[in-house]
Coordinates of C-alpha atoms in Angstrom, one line a residue:
X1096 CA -52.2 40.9 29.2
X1097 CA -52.9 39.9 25.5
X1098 CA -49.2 38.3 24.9
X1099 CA -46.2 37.1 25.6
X1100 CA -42.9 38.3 24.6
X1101 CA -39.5 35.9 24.8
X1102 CA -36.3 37.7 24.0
X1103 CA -33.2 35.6 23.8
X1104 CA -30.4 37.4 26.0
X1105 CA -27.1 37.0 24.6
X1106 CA -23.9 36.5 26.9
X1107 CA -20.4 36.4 25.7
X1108 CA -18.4 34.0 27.2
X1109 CA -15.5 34.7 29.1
X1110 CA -11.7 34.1 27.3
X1111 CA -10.5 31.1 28.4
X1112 CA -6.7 30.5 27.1
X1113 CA -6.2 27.3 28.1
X1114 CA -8.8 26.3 25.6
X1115 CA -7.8 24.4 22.5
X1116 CA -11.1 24.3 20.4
X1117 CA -11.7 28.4 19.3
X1118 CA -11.7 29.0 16.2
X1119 CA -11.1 32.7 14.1
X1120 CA -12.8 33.1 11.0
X1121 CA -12.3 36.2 8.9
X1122 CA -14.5 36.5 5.5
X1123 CA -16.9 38.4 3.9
X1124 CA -20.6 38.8 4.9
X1125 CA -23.2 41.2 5.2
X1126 CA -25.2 43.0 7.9
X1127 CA -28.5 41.8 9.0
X1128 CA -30.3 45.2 8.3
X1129 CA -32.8 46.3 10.7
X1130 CA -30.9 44.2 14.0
X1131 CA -29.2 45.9 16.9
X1132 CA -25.8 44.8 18.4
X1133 CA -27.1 42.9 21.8
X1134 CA -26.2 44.6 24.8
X1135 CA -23.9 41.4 26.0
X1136 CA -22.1 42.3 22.3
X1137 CA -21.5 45.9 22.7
X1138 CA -20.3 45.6 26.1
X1139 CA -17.8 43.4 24.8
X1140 CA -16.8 45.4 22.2
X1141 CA -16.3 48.7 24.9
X1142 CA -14.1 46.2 26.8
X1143 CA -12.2 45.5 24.4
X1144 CA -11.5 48.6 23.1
X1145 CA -13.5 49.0 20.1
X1146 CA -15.7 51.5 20.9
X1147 CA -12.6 54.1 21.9
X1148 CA -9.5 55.6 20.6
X1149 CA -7.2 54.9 19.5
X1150 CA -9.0 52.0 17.7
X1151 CA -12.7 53.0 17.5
X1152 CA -14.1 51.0 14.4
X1153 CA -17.6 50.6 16.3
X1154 CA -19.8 53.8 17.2
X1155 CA -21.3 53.3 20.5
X1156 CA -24.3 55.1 19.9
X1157 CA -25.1 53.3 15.9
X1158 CA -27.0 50.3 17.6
X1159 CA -27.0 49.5 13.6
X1160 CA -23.3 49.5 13.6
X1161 CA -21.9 47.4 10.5
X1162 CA -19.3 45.8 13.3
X1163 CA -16.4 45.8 10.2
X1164 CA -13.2 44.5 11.3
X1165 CA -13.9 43.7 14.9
X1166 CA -13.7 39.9 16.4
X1167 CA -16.9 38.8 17.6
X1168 CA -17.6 35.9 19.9
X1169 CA -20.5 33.3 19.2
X1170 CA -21.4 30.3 20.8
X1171 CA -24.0 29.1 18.8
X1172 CA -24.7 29.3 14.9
X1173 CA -28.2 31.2 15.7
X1174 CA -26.3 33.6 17.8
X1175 CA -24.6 34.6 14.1
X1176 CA -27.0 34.4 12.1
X1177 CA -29.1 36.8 14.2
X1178 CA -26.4 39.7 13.3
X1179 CA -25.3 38.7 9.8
X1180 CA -27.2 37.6 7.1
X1181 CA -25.1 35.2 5.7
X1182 CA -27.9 34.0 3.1
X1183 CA -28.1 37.6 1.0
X1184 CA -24.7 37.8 -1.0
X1185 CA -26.2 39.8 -3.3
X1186 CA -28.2 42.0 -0.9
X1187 CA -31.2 40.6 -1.7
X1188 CA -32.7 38.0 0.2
X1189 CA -33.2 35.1 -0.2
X1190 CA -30.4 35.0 -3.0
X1191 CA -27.1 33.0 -2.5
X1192 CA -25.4 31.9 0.4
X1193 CA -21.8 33.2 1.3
X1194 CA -18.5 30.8 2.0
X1195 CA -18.1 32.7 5.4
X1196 CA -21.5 31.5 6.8
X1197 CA -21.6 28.1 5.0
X1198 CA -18.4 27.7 7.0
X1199 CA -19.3 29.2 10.6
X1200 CA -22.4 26.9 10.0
X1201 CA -20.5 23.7 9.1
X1202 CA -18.0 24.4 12.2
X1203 CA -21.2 24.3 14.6
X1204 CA -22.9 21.7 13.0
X1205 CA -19.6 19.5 13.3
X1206 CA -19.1 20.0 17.1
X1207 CA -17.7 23.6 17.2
X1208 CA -18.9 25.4 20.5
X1209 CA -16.9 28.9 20.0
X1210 CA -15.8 31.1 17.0
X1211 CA -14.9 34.7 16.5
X1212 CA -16.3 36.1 13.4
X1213 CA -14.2 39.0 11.8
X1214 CA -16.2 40.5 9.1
X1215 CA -14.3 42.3 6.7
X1216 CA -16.7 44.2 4.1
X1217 CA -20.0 43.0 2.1
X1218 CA -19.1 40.3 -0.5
X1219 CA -18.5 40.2 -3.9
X1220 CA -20.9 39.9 -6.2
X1221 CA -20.9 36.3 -8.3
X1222 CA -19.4 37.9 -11.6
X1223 CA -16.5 40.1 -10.0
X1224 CA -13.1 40.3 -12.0
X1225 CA -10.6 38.5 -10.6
X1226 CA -8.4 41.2 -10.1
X1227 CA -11.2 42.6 -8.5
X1228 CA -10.8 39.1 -6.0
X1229 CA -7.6 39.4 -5.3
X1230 CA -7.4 43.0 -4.6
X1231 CA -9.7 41.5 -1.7
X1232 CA -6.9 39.1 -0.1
X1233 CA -5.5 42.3 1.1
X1234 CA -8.6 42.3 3.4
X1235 CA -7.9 39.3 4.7
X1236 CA -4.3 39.8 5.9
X1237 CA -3.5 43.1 4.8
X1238 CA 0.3 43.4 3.4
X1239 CA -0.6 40.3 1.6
X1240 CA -0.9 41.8 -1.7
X1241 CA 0.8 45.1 -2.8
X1242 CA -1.1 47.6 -2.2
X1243 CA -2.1 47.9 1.2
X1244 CA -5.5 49.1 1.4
X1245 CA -5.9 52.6 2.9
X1246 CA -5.7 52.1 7.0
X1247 CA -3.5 49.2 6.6
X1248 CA -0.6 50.0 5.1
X1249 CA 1.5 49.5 8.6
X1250 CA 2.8 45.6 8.9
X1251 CA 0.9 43.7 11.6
X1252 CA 2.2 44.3 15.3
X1253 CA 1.4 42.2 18.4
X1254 CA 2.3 45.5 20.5
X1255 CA -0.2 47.7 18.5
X1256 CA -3.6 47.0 18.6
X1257 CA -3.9 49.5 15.4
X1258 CA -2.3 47.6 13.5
X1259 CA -5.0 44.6 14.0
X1260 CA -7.0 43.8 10.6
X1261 CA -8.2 40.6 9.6
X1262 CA -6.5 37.8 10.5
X1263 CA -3.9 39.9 12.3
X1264 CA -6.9 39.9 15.2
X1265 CA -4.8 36.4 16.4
X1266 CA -2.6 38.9 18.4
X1267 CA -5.3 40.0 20.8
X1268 CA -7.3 36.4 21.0
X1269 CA -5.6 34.5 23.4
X1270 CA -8.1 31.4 23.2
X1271 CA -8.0 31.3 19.4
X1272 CA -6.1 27.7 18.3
X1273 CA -7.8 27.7 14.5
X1274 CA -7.8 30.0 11.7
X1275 CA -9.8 29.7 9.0
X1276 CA -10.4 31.9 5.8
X1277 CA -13.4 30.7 4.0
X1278 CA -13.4 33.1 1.1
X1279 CA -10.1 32.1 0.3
X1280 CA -10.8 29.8 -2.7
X1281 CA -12.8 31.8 -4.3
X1282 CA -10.8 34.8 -4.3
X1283 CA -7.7 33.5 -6.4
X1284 CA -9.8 31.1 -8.2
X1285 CA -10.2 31.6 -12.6
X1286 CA -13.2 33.1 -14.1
X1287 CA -16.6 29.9 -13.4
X1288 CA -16.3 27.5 -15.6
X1289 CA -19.6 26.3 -17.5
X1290 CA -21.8 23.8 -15.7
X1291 CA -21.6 20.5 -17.9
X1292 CA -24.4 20.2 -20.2
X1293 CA -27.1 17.8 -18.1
X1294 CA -27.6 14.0 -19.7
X1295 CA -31.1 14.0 -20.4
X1296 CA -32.9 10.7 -21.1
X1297 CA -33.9 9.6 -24.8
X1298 CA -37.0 10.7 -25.3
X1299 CA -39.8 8.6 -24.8
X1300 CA -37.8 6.8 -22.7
X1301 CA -39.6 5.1 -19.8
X1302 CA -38.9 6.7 -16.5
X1303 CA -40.2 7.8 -13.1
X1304 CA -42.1 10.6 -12.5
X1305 CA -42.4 12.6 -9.1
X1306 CA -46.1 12.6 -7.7
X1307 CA -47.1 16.2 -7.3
X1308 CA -48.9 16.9 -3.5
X1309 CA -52.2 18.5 -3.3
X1310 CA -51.4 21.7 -2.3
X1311 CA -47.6 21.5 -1.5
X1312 CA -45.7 25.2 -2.5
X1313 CA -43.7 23.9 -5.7
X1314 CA -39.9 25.1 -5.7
X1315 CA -37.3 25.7 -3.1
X1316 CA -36.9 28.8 -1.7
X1317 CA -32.7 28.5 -2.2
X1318 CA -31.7 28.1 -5.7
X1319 CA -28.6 26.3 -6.6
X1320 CA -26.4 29.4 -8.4
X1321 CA -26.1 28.5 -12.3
X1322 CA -22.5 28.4 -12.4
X1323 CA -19.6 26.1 -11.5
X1324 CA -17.8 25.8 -7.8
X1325 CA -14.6 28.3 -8.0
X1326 CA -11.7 26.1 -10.1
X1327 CA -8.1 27.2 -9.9
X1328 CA -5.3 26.8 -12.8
X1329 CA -1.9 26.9 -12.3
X1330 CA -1.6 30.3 -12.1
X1331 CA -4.3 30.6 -9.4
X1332 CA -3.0 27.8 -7.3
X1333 CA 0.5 29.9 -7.4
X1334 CA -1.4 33.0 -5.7
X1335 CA -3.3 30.6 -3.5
X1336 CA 0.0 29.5 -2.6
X1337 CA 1.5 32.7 -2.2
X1338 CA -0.8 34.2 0.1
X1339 CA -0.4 31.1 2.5
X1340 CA 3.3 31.6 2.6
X1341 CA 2.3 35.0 3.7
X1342 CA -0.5 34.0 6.7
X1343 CA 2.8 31.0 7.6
X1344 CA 5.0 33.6 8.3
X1345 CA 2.0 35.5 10.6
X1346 CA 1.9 32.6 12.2
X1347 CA 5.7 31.8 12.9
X1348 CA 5.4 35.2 15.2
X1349 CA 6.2 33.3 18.7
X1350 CA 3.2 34.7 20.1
X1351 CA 0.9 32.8 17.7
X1352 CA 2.6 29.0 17.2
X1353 CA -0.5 28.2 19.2
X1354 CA -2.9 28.6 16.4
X1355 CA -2.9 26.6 13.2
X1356 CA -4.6 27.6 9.9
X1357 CA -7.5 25.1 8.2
X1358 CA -7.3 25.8 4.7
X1359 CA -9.7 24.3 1.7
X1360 CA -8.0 23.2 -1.0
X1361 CA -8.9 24.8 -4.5
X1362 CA -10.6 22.3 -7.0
X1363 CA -8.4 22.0 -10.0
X1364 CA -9.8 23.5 -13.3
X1365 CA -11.1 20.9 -15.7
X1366 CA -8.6 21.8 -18.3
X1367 CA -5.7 21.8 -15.7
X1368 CA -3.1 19.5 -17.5
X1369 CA 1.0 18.5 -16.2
X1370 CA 3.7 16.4 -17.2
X1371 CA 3.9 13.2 -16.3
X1372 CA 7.2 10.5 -17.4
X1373 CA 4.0 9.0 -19.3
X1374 CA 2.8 12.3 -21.0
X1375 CA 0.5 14.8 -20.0
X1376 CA -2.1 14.3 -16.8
X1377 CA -5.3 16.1 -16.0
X1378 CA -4.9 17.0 -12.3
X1379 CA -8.4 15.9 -11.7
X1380 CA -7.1 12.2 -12.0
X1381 CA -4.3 12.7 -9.6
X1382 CA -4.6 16.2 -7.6
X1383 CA -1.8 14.6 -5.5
X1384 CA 1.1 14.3 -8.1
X1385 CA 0.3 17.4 -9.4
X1386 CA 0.8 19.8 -6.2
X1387 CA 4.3 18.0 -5.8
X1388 CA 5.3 18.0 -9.9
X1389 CA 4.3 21.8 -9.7
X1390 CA 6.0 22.8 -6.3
X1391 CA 2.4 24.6 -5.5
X1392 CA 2.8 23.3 -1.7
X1393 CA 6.7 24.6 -1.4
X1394 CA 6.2 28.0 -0.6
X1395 CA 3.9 27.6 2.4
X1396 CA 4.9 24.3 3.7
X1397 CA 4.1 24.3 7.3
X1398 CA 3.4 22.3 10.8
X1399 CA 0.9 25.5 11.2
X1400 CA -1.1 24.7 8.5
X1401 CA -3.6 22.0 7.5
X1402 CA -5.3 21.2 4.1
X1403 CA -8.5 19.9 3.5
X1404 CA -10.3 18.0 1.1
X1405 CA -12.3 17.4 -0.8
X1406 CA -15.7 19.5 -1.1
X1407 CA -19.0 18.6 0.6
X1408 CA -22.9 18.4 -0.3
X1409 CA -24.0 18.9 2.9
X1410 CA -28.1 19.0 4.1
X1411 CA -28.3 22.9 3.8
X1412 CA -25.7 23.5 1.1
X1413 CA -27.9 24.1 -1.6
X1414 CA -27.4 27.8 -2.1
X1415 CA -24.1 27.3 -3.3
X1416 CA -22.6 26.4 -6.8
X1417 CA -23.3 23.0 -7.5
X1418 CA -24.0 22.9 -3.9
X1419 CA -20.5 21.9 -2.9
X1420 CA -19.4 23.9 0.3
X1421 CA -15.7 24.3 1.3
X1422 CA -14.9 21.7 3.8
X1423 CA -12.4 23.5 6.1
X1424 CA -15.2 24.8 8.2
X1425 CA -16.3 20.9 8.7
X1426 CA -12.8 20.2 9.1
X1427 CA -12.3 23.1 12.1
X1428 CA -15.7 21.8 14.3
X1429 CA -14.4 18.0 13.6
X1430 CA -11.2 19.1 15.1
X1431 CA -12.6 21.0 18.2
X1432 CA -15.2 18.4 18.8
X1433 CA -12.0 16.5 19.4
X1434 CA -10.1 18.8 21.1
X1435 CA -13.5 19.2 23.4
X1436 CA -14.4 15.2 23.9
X1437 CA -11.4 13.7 23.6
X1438 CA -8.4 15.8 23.7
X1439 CA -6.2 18.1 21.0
X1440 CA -3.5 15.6 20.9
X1441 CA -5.5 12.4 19.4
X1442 CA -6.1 12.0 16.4
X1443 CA -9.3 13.0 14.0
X1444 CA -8.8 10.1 11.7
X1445 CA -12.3 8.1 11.4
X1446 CA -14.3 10.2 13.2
X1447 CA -17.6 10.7 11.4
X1448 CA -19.1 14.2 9.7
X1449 CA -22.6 14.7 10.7
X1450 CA -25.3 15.9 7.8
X1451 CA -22.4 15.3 4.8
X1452 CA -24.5 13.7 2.3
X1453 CA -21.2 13.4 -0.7
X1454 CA -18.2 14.4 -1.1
X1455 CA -17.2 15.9 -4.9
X1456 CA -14.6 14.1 -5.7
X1457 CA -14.5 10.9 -3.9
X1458 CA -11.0 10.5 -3.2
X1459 CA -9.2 7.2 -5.1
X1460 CA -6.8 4.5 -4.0
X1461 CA -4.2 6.9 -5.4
X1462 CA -4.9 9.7 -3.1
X1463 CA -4.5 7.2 0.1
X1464 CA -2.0 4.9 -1.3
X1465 CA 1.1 5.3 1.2
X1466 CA 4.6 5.5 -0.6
X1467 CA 6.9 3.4 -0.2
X1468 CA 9.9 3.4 2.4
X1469 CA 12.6 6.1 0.8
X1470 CA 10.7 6.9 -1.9
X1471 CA 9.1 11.2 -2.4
X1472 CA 5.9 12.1 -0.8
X1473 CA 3.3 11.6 -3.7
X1474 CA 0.2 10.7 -2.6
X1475 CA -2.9 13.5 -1.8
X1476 CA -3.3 12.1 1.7
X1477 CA 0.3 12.4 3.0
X1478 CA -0.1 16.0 2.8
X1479 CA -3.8 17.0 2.9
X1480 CA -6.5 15.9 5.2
X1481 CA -8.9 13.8 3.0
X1482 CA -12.3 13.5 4.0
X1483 CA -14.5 10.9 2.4
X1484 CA -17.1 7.6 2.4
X1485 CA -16.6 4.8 4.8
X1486 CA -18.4 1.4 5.3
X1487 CA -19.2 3.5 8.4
X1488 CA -20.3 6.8 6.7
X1489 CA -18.5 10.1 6.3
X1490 CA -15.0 10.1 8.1
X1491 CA -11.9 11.8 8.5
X1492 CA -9.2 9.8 6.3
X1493 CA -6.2 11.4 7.5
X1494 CA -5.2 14.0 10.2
X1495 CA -1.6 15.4 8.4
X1496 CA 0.1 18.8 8.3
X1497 CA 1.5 20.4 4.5
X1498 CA 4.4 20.0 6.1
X1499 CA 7.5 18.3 4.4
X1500 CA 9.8 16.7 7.2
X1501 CA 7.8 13.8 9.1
X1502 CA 8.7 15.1 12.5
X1503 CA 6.0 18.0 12.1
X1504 CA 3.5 16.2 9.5
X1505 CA 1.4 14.5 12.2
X1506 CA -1.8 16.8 12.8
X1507 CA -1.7 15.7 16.3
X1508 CA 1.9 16.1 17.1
X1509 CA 1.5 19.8 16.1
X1510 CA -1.1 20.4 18.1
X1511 CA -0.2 18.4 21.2
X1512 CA 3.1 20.8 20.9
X1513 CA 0.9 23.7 20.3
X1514 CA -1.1 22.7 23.6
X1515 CA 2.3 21.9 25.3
X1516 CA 3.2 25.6 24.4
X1517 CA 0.1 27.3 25.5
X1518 CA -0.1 25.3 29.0
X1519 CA 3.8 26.3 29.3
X1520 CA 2.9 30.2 28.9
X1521 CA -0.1 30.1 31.4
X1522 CA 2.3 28.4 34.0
X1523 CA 5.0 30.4 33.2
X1524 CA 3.0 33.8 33.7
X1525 CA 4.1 34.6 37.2
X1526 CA 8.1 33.1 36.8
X1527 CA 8.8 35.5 33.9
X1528 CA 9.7 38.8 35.6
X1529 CA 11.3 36.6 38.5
X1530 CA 15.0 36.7 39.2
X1531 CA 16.9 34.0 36.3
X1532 CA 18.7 31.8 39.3
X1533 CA 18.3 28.5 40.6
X1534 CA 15.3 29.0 42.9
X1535 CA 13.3 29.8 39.6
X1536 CA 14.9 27.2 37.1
X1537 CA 13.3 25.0 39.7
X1538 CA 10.2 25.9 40.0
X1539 CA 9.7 26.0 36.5
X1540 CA 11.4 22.6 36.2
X1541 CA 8.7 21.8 38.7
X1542 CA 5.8 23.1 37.1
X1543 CA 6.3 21.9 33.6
X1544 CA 7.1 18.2 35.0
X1545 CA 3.5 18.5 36.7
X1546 CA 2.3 19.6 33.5
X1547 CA 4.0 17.1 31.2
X1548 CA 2.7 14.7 33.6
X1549 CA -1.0 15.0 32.9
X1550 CA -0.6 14.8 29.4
X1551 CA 1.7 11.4 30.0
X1552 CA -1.8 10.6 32.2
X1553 CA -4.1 11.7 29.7
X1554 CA -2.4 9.6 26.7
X1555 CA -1.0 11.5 25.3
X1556 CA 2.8 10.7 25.6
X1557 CA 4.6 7.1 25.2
X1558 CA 6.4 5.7 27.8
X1559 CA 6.0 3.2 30.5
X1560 CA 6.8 5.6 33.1
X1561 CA 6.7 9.6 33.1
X1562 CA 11.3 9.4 32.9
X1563 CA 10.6 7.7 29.9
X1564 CA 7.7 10.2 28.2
X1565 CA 9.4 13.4 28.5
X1566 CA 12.1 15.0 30.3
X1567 CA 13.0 18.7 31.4
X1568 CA 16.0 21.0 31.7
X1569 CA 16.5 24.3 32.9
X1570 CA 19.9 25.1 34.5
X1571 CA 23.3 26.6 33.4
X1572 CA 23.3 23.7 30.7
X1573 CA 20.5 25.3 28.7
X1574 CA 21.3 29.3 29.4
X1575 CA 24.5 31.1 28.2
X1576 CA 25.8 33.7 30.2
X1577 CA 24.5 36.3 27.5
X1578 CA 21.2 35.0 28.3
X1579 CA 21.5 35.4 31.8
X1580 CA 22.8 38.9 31.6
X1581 CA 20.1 39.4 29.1
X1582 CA 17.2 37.8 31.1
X1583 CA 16.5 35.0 29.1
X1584 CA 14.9 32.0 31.2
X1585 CA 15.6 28.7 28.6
X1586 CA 14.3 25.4 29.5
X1587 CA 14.8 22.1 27.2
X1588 CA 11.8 20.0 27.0
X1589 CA 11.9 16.5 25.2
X1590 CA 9.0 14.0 25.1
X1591 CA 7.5 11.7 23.1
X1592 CA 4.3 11.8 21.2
X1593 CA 1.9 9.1 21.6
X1594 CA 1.4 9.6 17.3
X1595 CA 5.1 10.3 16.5
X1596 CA 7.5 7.9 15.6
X1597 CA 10.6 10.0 17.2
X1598 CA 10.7 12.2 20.3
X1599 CA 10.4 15.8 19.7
X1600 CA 12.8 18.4 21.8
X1601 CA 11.0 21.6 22.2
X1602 CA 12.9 24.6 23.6
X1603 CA 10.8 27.6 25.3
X1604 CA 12.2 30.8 26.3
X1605 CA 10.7 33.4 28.9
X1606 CA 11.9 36.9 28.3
X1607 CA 9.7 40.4 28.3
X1608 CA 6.9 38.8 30.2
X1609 CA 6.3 36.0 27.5
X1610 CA 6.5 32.3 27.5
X1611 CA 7.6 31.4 23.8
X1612 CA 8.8 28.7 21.4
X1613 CA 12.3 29.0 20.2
X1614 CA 13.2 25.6 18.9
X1615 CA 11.6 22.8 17.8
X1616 CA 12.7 19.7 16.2
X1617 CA 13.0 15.9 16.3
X1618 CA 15.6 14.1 18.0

């Protein structure tokens, strides 16, 4: 025997719906050429139904397949990397790295234990025409943009797997409670601007000088792209806008109010100017007042999604323009590393981000300034998660929602609803075809009170006793007789959020097999 061999064997975990730390992320990224889908993969992917009609988009017998618009599970950022090559956007390696796998990367290095990965096509290249990039949001979420590409032009249907493209995958990935789309910025963002011209020193000005190693290889092998981080104008933070008004209403289906879309926000353009009672305002000086003065958050407004910001220099983000990476992949694995160590419904706020060396800008005063009792939201914080320096290092600054009412702006009041919703359907799964009478009504009174009480345990509710946490109804005062006669099991939960200020009533309704959210609000 003259060697030996070690081959890593690849298993695919099983799906696990009660999860709450699974993240989707759907981009663009190329094919490691020369690689073979692992055997654990493909057998996945047969399972699943990829491999066979109706919706074959993976040849069983390519072992080179370029797995396009199929969700695959990873459990570790090595497991990725070993099928796409995330650090050839140009097709060349080494070249430039690509937002999908800076962001997969950042999620694992923050926590993150599982991700799909939908990969869409090959990526742009650097100089593409921006109608060229936003012909791609169609990719993304096709219907988005009009037109559909070809293959896509049928709107997004839980009850047809066919109909599954990008993001639309949510419908067939129970575990899934994030979504992120990392080329997002990039797509709707205006032509590079120029880097700034470097200060140099005065010449013959006294300075330092690096000490050269005997025989050290001079260079990196990643060079920073000459070109600025993608910059939005108005007009691009419209279409940014636009398209996440289109991925809220995907995710108002009742089957997906589980997940929650991590979105970067867009740098502003240098030359990105509003008006202000004083005169005109660079948006650089106060991102905040801008996005309310120019209504860009209105359209999309939503307890389902979450902003972050700002940008990172991370310890392996040097292949990207000015080696800022978007931070909502950072943002995603801080949020399951919660979800994972210390439970969905707490929140993020001052936990730390490993290997995030700056953050470009640092946010102000201004952006964390709270407003004042009856006065209109203003400040960046109170509707985007800001991450930044501490005395402590790197934290989370806030944990808020883009949404407008104050009810559904707490991160961790979304999600603990979210969780609430998700534990709901997996109890509910054998009451939903059973007969609507009063046997049933309390069982499920039963089984969401035993539910409601671990969460009260865990925390995550405020009360001194369980009565006063949460309460449940289901009985003739929660039902019409339509519903009855229609099959329609109702039950009125209220409780109280251990983050919230009011208590939230939450009404779920079983009908065709489902468990779903039909009303929420505060009360």
């Amino acid at each position: 025997m003259r060697r030996l061999t070690f081959e890593v064997t690849e298993r695919v975990a099983p799906t696990a719906p009660e999860r709450m730390d699974v993240a989707l992320f759907v981009g663009f990224v190329r094919r490691r050429p020369g690689t073979s889908v692992p055997a654990a993969l493909s057998r996945y992917l047969f399972e699943q139904g990829w491999m066979t009609a109706p919706t074959l988009r993976v040849d069983p017998n390519d072992p080179q397949a370029p797995l396009t618009d199929v969700p695959l599970p990873f459990e570790s950022f090595a497991a990725f990397e070993r099928i796409f090559d995330w650090r050839a956007r140009a097709g060349t390696a080494p070249d430039e790295f690509t937002a999908l796998g800076a962001a997969v990367q950042a999620f694992f290095v923050q926590g993150g234990r599982k991700c799909y990965v939908v990969r869409m096509a090959d990526p742009l290249t650097p100089g593409a025409e921006r109608a060229t990039r936003l012909g791609r949001l169609n990719l993304l979420l096709p219907g988005s943009r009009v037109p559909a590409p070809p293959g896509m032009e049928h709107p997004a249907s839980a009850a047809d797997r066919t109909t599954w493209h990008g993001a639309a995958h949510l419908f067939g990935l129970q575990d899934v409670s994030f979504l992120c789309l990392p080329d997002l910025p990039e797509l709707v963002a205006d032509a590079p601007e120029p880097l700034p011209i470097p200060r140099l020193p005065p010449a013959g000005a006294p300075g330092f000088v690096e000490c050269a190693t005997h025989g050290a290889a001079i260079g990196s092998e990643w060079k920073t792209p000459e070109r600025a981080a993608p910059r939005c104008g108005l007009t691009a933070y419209l279409d940014w806008a636009a398209f996440l008004a289109v991925v809220a209403e995907l995710l108002r289906d009742r089957r997906l109010r589980e997940t929650h879309l991590v979105a970067a926000l867009p740098l502003p353009s240098t030359s990105l100017v509003f008006d202000t009672p004083a005169g005109k305002r660079a948006a650089t000086q106060d991102l905040g007042a801008f996005l309310h003065a120019s209504g860009v958050l209105t359209p999309f407004q939503s307890a389902f999604i979450q902003l972050a910001y700002p940008w990172l220099r991370t310890a392996s983000s040097e292949g990207l323009p000015e080696r800022l990476v978007a931070p909502d992949g950072a943002l995603t694995g801080v949020l399951a590393r919660n979800a994972l160590l210390r439970g969905t419904f707490r929140s993020a706020l001052g936990l730390g981000l490993a290997e995030v060396r700056e953050v470009f800008p640092i946010p102000t005063r201004l952006d964390q300034e709270p407003r004042e009792p009856g006065s209109p939201l203003r400040a960046l914080g109170e509707r985007v998660t800001l991450l930044g320096p501490t005395p402590r290092g790197m934290q989370v600054l806030s944990d808020v929602t883009s949404s407008q009412r104050g009810s559904h702006r707490q991160a961790p009041v979304s999600r603990l609803i979210s969780s609430v919703l998700r534990a709901a359907r997996q109890l509910g799964a054998d009451l939903t075809f059973s007969p609507s009478n009063e046997d049933t009504w309390l069982a499920l009174r039963y089984r969401m009170e035993s539910v409601l009480g671990r969460f009260f345990a865990e925390g995550a509710l405020r009360g001194a006793t369980p009565r006063e946490a949460f309460s449940v109804r289901c009985d003739r005062t929660t039902m019409t007789q339509d519903d009855l006669d229609n099959g329609r099991l109702i039950a009125l939960v209220e409780l109280a959020p251990a983050a919230a200020i009011e208590r939230v009533q939450v009404l779920l309704s079983a009908l065709e097999g489902d468990v779903s959210l039909q009303q929420e609000e505060a009360a």
